């Protein structure tokens, strides 16, 4: 494998690849095959060689899984990188010159991948969990004003799901919508759905109230409405009128 040009931060290297119409085993990883932005890499047992500087300056690398039991490592394979979790045989670990933390046999990698999330939410988060435990979405991934749907391979996660192997959890975010209404004497002047956080704008034309022989009515505003306020829930604003006795 000479390099990775995709945009997925978690890469599962295949054991075979088609080249010139023929299928070949993937046996090696070339120099600087991976770069910035890569969070996790899974190498199949077919890979027996990791060349010089294959993970050079992979400062975002958090996890590496090496399936094979015997592998030849070049020089400076992980130069300039950060500490990462490693799953590999003892024989492979003994040859790796890098700052890593070994995963135990009862630990699994849970990847949370977000889609449509608001600014400030990680697009990819690694959580190391115990086998037999349930999936726990990080608390800071629950965002006020957004609905979140968690799936694995496009399917909802069963309530009784327990972790037995590494898994990618896709989190799809959709902004919540709320109904905003402006009402005058029981009649709707304007009503519509707005996104959470959207600025509420009052109707351009002020409502009127039919005068009586005794009282004229002057519109004074919408009860509870302030200029610049934003949507946080369903809300109804009632028209307010000043009632003045005729002279």
Short mmCIF file of C-alpha atoms in Angstrom, two decimals, residues 207 226 242:
data_model
loop_
_atom_site.label_atom_id
_atom_site.label_comp_id
_atom_site.label_asym_id
_atom_site.label_seq_id
_atom_site.Cartn_x
_atom_site.Cartn_y
_atom_site.Cartn_z
CA UNK A 207 -52.85 43.75 14.72
CA UNK A 226 -38.57 40.79 23.06
CA UNK A 242 -54.20 49.49 25.92
#
